[in-house]
Structure formats: C-alpha cells, structure tokens
Short mmCIF file of C-alpha atoms in Angstrom, two decimals:
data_model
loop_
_atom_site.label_atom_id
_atom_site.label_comp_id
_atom_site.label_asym_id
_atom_site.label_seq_id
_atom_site.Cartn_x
_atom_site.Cartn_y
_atom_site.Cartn_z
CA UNK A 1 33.13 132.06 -44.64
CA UNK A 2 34.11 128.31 -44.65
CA UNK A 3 34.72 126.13 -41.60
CA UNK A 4 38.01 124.97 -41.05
CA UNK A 5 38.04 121.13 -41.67
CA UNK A 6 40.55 120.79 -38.78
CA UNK A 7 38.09 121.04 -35.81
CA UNK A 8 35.34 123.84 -35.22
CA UNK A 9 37.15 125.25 -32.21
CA UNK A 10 40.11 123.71 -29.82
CA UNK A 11 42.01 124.41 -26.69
CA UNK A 12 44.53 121.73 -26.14
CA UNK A 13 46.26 122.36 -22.71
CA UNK A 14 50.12 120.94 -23.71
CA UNK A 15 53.06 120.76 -22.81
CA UNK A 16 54.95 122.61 -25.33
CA UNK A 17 58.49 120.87 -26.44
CA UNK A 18 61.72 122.68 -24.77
CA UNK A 19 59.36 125.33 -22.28
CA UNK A 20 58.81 123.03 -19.99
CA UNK A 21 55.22 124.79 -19.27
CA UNK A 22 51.75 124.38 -20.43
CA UNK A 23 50.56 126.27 -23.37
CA UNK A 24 47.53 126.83 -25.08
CA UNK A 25 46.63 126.01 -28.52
CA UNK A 26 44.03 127.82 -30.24
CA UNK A 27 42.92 126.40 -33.40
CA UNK A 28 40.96 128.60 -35.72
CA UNK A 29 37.11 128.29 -35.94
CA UNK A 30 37.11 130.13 -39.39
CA UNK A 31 39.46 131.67 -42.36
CA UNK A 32 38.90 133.01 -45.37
CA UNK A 33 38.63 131.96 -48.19
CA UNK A 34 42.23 130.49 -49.97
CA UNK A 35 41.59 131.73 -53.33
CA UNK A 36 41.13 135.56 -51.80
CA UNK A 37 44.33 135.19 -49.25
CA UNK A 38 45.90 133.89 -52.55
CA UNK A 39 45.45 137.03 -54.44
CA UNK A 40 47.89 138.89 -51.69
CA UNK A 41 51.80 139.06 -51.92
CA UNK A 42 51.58 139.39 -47.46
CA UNK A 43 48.21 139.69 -45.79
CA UNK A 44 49.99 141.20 -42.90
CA UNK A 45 46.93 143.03 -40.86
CA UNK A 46 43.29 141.86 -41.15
CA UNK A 47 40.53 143.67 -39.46
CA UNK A 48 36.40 144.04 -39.33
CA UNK A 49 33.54 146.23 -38.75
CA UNK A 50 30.93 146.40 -36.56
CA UNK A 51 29.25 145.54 -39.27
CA UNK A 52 31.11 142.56 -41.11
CA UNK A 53 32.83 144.34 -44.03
CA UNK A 54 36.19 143.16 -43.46
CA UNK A 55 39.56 144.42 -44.51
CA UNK A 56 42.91 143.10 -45.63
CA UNK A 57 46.45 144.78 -45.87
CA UNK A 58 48.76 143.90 -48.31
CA UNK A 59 51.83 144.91 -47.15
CA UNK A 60 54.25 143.72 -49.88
CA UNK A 61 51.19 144.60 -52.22
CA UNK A 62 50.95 148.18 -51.45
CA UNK A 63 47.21 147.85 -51.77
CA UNK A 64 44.39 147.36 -49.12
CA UNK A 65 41.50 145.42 -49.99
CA UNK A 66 37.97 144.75 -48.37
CA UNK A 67 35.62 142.06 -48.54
CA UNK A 68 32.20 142.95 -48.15
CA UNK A 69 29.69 140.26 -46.13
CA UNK A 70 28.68 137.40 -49.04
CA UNK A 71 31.46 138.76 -51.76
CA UNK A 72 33.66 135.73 -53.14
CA UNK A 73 35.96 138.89 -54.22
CA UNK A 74 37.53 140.94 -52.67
CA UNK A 75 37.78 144.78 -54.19
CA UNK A 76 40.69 147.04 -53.68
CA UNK A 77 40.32 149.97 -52.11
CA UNK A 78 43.72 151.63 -52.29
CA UNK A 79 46.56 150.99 -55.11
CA UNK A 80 50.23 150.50 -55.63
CA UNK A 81 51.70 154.36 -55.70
CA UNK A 82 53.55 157.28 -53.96
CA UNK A 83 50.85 160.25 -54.73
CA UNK A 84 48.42 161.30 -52.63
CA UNK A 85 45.58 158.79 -51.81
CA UNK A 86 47.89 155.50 -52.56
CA UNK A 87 50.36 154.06 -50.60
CA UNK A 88 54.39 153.16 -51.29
CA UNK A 89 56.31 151.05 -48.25
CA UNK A 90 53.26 150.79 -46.62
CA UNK A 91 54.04 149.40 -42.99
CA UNK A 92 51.03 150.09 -40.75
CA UNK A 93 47.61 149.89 -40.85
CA UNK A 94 44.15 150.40 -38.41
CA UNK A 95 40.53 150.69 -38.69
CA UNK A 96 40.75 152.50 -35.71
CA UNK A 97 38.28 153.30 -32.48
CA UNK A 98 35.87 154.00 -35.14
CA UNK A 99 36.09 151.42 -37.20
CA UNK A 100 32.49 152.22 -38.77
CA UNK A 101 33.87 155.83 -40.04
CA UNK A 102 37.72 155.42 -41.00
CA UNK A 103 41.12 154.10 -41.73
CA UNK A 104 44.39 155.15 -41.79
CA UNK A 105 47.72 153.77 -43.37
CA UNK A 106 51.35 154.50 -43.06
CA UNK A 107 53.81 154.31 -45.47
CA UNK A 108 57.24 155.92 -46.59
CA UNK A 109 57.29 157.00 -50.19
CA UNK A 110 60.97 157.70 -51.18
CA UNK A 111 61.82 157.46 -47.50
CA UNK A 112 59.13 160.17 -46.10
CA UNK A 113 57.66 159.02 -43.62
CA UNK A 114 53.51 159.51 -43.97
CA UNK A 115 50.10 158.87 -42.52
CA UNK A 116 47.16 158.91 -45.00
CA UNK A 117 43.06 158.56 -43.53
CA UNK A 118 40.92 156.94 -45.58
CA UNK A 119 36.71 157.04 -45.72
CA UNK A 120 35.64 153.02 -45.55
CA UNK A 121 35.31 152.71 -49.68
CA UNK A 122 39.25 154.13 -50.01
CA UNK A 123 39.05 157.55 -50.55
CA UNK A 124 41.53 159.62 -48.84
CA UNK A 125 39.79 162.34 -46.52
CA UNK A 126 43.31 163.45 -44.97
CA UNK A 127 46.93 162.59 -43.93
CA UNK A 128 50.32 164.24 -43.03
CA UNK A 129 53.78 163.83 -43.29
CA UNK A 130 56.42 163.60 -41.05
CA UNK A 131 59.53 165.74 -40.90
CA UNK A 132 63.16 164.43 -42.15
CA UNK A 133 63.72 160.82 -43.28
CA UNK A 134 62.78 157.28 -42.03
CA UNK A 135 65.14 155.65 -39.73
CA UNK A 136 64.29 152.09 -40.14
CA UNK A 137 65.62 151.52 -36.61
CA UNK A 138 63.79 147.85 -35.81
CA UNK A 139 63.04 145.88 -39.04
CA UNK A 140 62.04 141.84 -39.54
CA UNK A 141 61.82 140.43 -42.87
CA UNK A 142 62.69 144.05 -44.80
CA UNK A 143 58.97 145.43 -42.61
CA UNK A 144 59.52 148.16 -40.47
CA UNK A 145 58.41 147.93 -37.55
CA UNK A 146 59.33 151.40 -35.48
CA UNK A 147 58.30 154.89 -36.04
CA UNK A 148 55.28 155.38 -37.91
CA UNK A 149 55.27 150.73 -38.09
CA UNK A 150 54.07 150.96 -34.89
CA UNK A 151 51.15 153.58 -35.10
CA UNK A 152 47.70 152.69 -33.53
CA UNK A 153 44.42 155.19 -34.73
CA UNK A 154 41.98 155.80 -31.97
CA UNK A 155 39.49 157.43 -34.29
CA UNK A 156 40.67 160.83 -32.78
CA UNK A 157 43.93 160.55 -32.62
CA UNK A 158 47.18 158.62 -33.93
CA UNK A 159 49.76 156.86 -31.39
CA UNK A 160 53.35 156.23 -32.44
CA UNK A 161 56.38 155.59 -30.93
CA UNK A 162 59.06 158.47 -31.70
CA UNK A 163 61.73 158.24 -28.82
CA UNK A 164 63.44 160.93 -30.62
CA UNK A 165 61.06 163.25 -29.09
CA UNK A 166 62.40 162.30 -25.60
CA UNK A 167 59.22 160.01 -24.93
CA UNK A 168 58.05 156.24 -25.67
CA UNK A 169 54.28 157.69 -26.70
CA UNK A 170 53.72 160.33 -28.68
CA UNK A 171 49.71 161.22 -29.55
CA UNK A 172 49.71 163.14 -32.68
CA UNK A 173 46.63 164.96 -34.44
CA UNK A 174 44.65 163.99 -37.44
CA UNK A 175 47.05 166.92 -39.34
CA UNK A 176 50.24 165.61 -38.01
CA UNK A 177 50.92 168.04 -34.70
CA UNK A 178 52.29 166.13 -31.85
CA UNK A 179 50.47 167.42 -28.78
CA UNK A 180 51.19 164.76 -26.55
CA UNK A 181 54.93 162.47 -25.59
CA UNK A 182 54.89 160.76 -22.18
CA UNK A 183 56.68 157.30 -20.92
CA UNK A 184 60.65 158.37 -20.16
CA UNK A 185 62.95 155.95 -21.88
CA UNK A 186 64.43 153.07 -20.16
CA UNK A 187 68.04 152.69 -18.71
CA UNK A 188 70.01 150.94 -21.91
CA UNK A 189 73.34 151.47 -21.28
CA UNK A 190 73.86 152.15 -23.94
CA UNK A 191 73.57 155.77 -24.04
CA UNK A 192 76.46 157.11 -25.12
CA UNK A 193 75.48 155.64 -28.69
CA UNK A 194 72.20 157.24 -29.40
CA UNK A 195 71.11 154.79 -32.99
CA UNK A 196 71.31 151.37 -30.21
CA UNK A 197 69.39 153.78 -27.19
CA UNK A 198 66.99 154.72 -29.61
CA UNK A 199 66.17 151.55 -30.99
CA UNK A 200 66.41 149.66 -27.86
CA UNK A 201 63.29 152.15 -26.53
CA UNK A 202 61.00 151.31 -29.83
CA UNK A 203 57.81 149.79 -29.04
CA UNK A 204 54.34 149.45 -29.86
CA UNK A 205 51.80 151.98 -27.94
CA UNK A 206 48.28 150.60 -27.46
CA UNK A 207 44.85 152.17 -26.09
CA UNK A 208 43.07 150.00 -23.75
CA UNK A 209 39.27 150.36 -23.85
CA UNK A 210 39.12 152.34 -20.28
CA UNK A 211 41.41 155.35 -21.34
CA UNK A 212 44.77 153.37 -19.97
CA UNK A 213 47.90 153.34 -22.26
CA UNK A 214 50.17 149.76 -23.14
CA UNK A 215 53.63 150.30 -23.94
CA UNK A 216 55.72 147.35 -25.33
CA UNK A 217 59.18 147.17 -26.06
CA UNK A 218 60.16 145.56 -29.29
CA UNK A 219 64.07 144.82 -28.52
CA UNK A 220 66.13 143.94 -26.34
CA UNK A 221 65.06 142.56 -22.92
CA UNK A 222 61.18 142.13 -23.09
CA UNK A 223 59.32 144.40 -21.10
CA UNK A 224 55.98 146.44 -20.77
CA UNK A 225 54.68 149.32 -19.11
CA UNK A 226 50.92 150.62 -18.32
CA UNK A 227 50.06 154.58 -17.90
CA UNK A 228 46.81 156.01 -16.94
CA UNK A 229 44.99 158.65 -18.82
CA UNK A 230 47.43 161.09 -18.40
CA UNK A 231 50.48 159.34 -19.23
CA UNK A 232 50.93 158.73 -15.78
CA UNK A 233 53.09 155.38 -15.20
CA UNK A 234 51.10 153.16 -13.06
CA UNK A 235 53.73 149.64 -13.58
CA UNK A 236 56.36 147.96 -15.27
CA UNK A 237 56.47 144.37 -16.00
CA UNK A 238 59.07 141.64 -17.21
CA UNK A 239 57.98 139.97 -19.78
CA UNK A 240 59.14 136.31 -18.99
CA UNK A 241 58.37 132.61 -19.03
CA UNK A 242 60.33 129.61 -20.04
CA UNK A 243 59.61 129.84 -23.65
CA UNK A 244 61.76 133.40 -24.00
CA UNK A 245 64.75 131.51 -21.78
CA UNK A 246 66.98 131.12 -24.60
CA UNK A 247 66.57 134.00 -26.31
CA UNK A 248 67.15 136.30 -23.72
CA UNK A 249 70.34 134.17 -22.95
CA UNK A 250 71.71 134.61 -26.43
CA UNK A 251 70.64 138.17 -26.40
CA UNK A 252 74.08 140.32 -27.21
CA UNK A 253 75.77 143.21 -25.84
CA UNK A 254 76.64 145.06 -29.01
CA UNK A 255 75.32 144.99 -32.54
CA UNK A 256 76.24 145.09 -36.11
CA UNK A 257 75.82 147.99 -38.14
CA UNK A 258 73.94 147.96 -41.53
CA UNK A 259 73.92 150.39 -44.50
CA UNK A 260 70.45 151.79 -45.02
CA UNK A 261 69.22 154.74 -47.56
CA UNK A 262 71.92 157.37 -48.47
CA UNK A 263 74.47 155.82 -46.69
CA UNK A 264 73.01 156.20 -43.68
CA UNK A 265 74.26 153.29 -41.12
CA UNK A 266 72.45 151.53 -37.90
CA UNK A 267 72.81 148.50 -35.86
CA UNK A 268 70.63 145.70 -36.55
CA UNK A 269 69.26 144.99 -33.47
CA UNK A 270 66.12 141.92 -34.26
CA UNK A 271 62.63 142.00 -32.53
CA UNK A 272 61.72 140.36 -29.30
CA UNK A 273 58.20 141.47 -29.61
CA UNK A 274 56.28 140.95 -33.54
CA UNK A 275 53.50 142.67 -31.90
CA UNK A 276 50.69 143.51 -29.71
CA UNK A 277 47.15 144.18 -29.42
CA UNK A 278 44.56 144.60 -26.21
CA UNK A 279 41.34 142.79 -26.31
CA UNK A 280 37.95 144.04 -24.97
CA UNK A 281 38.54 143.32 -21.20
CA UNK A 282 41.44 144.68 -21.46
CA UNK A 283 44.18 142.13 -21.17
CA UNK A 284 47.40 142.42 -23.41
CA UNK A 285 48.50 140.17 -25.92
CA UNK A 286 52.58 140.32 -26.50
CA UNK A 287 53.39 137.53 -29.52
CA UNK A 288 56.67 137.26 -29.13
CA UNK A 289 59.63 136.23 -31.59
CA UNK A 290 59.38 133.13 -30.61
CA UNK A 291 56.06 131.00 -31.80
CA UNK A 292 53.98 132.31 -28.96
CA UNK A 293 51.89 134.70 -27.00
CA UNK A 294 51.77 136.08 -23.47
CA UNK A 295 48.70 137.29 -22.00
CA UNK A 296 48.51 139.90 -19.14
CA UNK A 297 45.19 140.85 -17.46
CA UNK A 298 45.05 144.74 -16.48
CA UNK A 299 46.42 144.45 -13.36
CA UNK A 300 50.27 143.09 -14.61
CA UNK A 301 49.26 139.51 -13.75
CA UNK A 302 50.02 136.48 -16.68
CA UNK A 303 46.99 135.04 -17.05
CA UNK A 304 47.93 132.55 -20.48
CA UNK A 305 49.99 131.60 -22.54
CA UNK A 306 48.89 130.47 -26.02
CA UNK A 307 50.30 128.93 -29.04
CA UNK A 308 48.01 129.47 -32.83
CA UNK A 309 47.97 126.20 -34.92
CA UNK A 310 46.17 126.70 -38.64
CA UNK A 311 47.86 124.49 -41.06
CA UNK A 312 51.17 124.75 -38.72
CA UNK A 313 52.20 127.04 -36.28
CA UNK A 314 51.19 130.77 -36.87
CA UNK A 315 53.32 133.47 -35.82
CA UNK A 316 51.54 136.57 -35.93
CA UNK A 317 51.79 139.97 -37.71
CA UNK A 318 49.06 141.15 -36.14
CA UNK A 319 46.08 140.64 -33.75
CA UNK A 320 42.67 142.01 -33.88
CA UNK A 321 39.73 142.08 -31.10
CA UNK A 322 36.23 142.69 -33.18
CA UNK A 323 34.45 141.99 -29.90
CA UNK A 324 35.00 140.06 -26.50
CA UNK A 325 34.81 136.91 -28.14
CA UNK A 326 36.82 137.06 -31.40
CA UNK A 327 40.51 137.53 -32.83
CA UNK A 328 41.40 138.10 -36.24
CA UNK A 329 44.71 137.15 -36.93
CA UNK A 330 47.19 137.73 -39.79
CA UNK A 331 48.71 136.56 -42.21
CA UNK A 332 46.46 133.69 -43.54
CA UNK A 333 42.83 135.90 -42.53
CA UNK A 334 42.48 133.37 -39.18
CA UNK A 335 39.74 134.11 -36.99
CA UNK A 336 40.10 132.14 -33.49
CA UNK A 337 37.38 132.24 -30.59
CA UNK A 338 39.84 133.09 -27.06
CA UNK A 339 37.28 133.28 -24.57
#
C-alpha cells in the first residue's frame, strides 16, 4: 500500500481552536489505494486479518469487498440484494474475534431486521432474523445506528443493543436466541414516553480482550459504563472534556418527531457518540460528534485525546485494532500507528 506523501507518521501535541486543551493529531502512516476507495459509494467499516486480506464495507453500496495482500483490485464478496446471502440496508459489519474464520453483516431488507455470517470468500454459512420491524430509533446521515447498527461479533457470539428487552446488552446466538441482557437502563426522565427512553438508552456494546464488557451511550448526555464477565457493573463514567462543552449546553429537553416506515413516528434525537471500538490493551476509544476522540484506559481514567488529520479532518465511522500497534479507520481506508 502507498505511503502517504503528507508525513510517514505524526503526533502534533496542539492546542485545538475553541477547547482550550491539548489534543493529539494522528496523521496516517498508510491508505489505500484512491482508485479502490473510489470504486465505493461509503467505505464506512474497514477491517484486516491476521493475515493481511483486508476488507471494506460499502454501506450505501450494499456490497462488501476484500482486497487480498498485492491485489490492485479489489473483488466483491457480497452483492446488492434482499435474498439470502446478499445484503439490503446494510448497517453493520465485523470480522469478528475470529477474524481468520468469519464475518457477519446486518441489514434490514424491507424493514426486517437481519444478521447474515459469512465464510472469508462471501459465502453465507448462517444468519437469523429478528422479530417485528426496525425502529430506526438513532440515525446520522439516513445510517442507522441502534438495534442491530450497533452489533459487535465475538466469533461466538453477537452483541447488540435492544433496550426493549429491559437491558443495554443483549448476547444473542449464532441462530438468533437471546440468552443473555444485562446493564439496567439509565434514569432519562423521560419515562413516561417510552420512543425518547428507549432511544436515549441506545449504545454501542463492546468486548474488551480480558472478558470485560464497554457500554456507550449514543445520545443524549455522553456516558459509559464497564461490566465484568458476568454483566456485573463494575463503573460509570462521564464522558467530558472541553471539546463536548457546547454541545452538551445546546443539548434539548424535548425532541421532534419524524415519520418513518408505515407511518410509524419517533423523535429525532442526533448522536453524541459516531462510535466506539477497544484496542488491544484495552483502552476505549469514544469518537464523538464532534471531530474528536476520547480515550479511557481500563480503569475509567482519560488517558488522550486525539484528533485524525488525512487530507482534512476525519471523523470516523468506525475504528479498528488489527494489533497493539495499528488502527484502521473508515471512511477513506486510513491506517494510523497510536502507540
């Protein structure tokens, strides 16, 4: 893959304008190739194997693509489609635990929600639906991202966040049973009007290497939890710093309501949080609405805050940790060395 002609790597420690606190820029060290990122509609996750195949999700595409180590091309592995073994309003995708074996996407063909598993060359060795329709209850840019949006594969299992179960976690099998919902939902009050409760407890679930469960709120005020191996709470943190001052200060008290399939109706209530990911040491990275990330070492403590510069500033769709050293980032295929 080609060098980036900006520098090879770079850490600027600045002042960032307005936050009145150092940040952190990383600058990529690598990317991939234009013409291949130009052949996708929105490159919104971008992962890689143990052993360098890497893979690309088109979101707006409906497709997912890999490039193989010393390709120019990139093949598709999964088309455009609502039947079984393709993939309509795709919003999720992960290699997984085990990303040598598998990889699962979720999508929402005619409003169904459903989560398909995939061998590495595309072929679809399982999947399930879920019951009832998709409430698109957190959404940026027409993307959802609650319910199945949100769903992280540990190679054994699939995590999603269903607070209509009663929990913020809910571990489901590889044929769809939900064995598993821990994390009670927080105070809202706004209780009394379940669509805005609901939606104010959506978040993104995350397995940390050591057993330990992430939880991070997507709305409203920005928060996280940690739970042990059981689903056991161990803390709860603000999320905070000088760069989320105004938005949490403009943050309302009651939100419109939006017409969504079939008449249904919800309030719009934007993201705080665009997502999440925990690296190998596991410390958790929160990019945030605004253009930058928070990062929290496994004890609760801040121990960063970083900024991505490519050709401008990058504001993630998602983060990946191949190894202690490396994060994939997307869109634009970025790969950045943090540590």
């Amino acid at each position: 893959m080609p060098r980036i002609p900006l520098a090879a790597f770079l850490v600027l420690a600045v002042a960032a304008p307005g936050w009145g606190q150092r940040v952190e820029t990383l600058e990529p060290t690598r990317s991939l190739p234009p013409h291949i990122v130009g052949e996708l509609r929105l490159p919104a996750v971008f992962q890689e194997t143990p052993d360098g195949r890497r893979f690309l999700f088109d979101r707006r595409g409906h497709r997912v693509h890999r490039l193989d180590p010393g390709a120019d091309r990139a093949a598709v592995l999964v088309e455009i489609g609502p039947e079984p073994g393709r993939i309509l309003g795709a919003s999720a995708f992960d290699l997984g635990r085990t990303p040598e074996r598998y990889f699962v996407v979720a999508d929402a063909p005619e409003g169904r929600e459903r989560v398909q598993i995939f061998n590495l060359d595309g072929r679809r060795v399982g999947g399930f639906s879920l019951p009832g329709r998709a409430m698109p209850r957190v959404t940026l840019d027409d993307t959802v991202l609650s319910g199945i949006g949100t769903l992280e594969f540990t190679g054994g299992e699939i995590l999603m966040n269903q607070p209509e179960l009663g929990g913020l976690v809910t571990r489901f099998s590889l044929r769809g049973q939900p064995f598993h919902t821990f994390g009670a939902l927080r105070r809202t009050g706004h209780e009394s009007d379940r669509d805005v409760h609901l939606a104010l407890n959506s978040g993104i679930p995350r397995l940390a290497h050591d057993g330990s469960y992430y939880f991070v709120f997507q709305t409203g005020v920005p928060m996280y939890r940690k739970y042990d191996a059981r689903g056991t709470l161990l803390f709860e943190r603000h999320v905070e710093g000088p760069a989320l001052d105004a938005t949490i200060n403009a943050m309302p008290t009651t939100w419109p309501r939006r017409a969504r399939d079939r008449g249904v109706t919800l309030p719009f209530i934007p993201p705080t949080v665009r997502t999440a990911a925990v690296d190998r040491a596991g410390n958790l990275w929160i990019a945030l609405s605004v253009p930058v990330i928070f990062v929290y070492d496994p004890n609760g403590e801040k121990i960063r805050t970083v900024r991505l510069r490519a050709a401008g500033i990058l504001q993630p769709s998602s983060l990946y940790f191949p190894d202690r050293r490396r994060m994939l980032v997307a869109p634009g295929g970025f790969e950045f060395t943090v540590w």
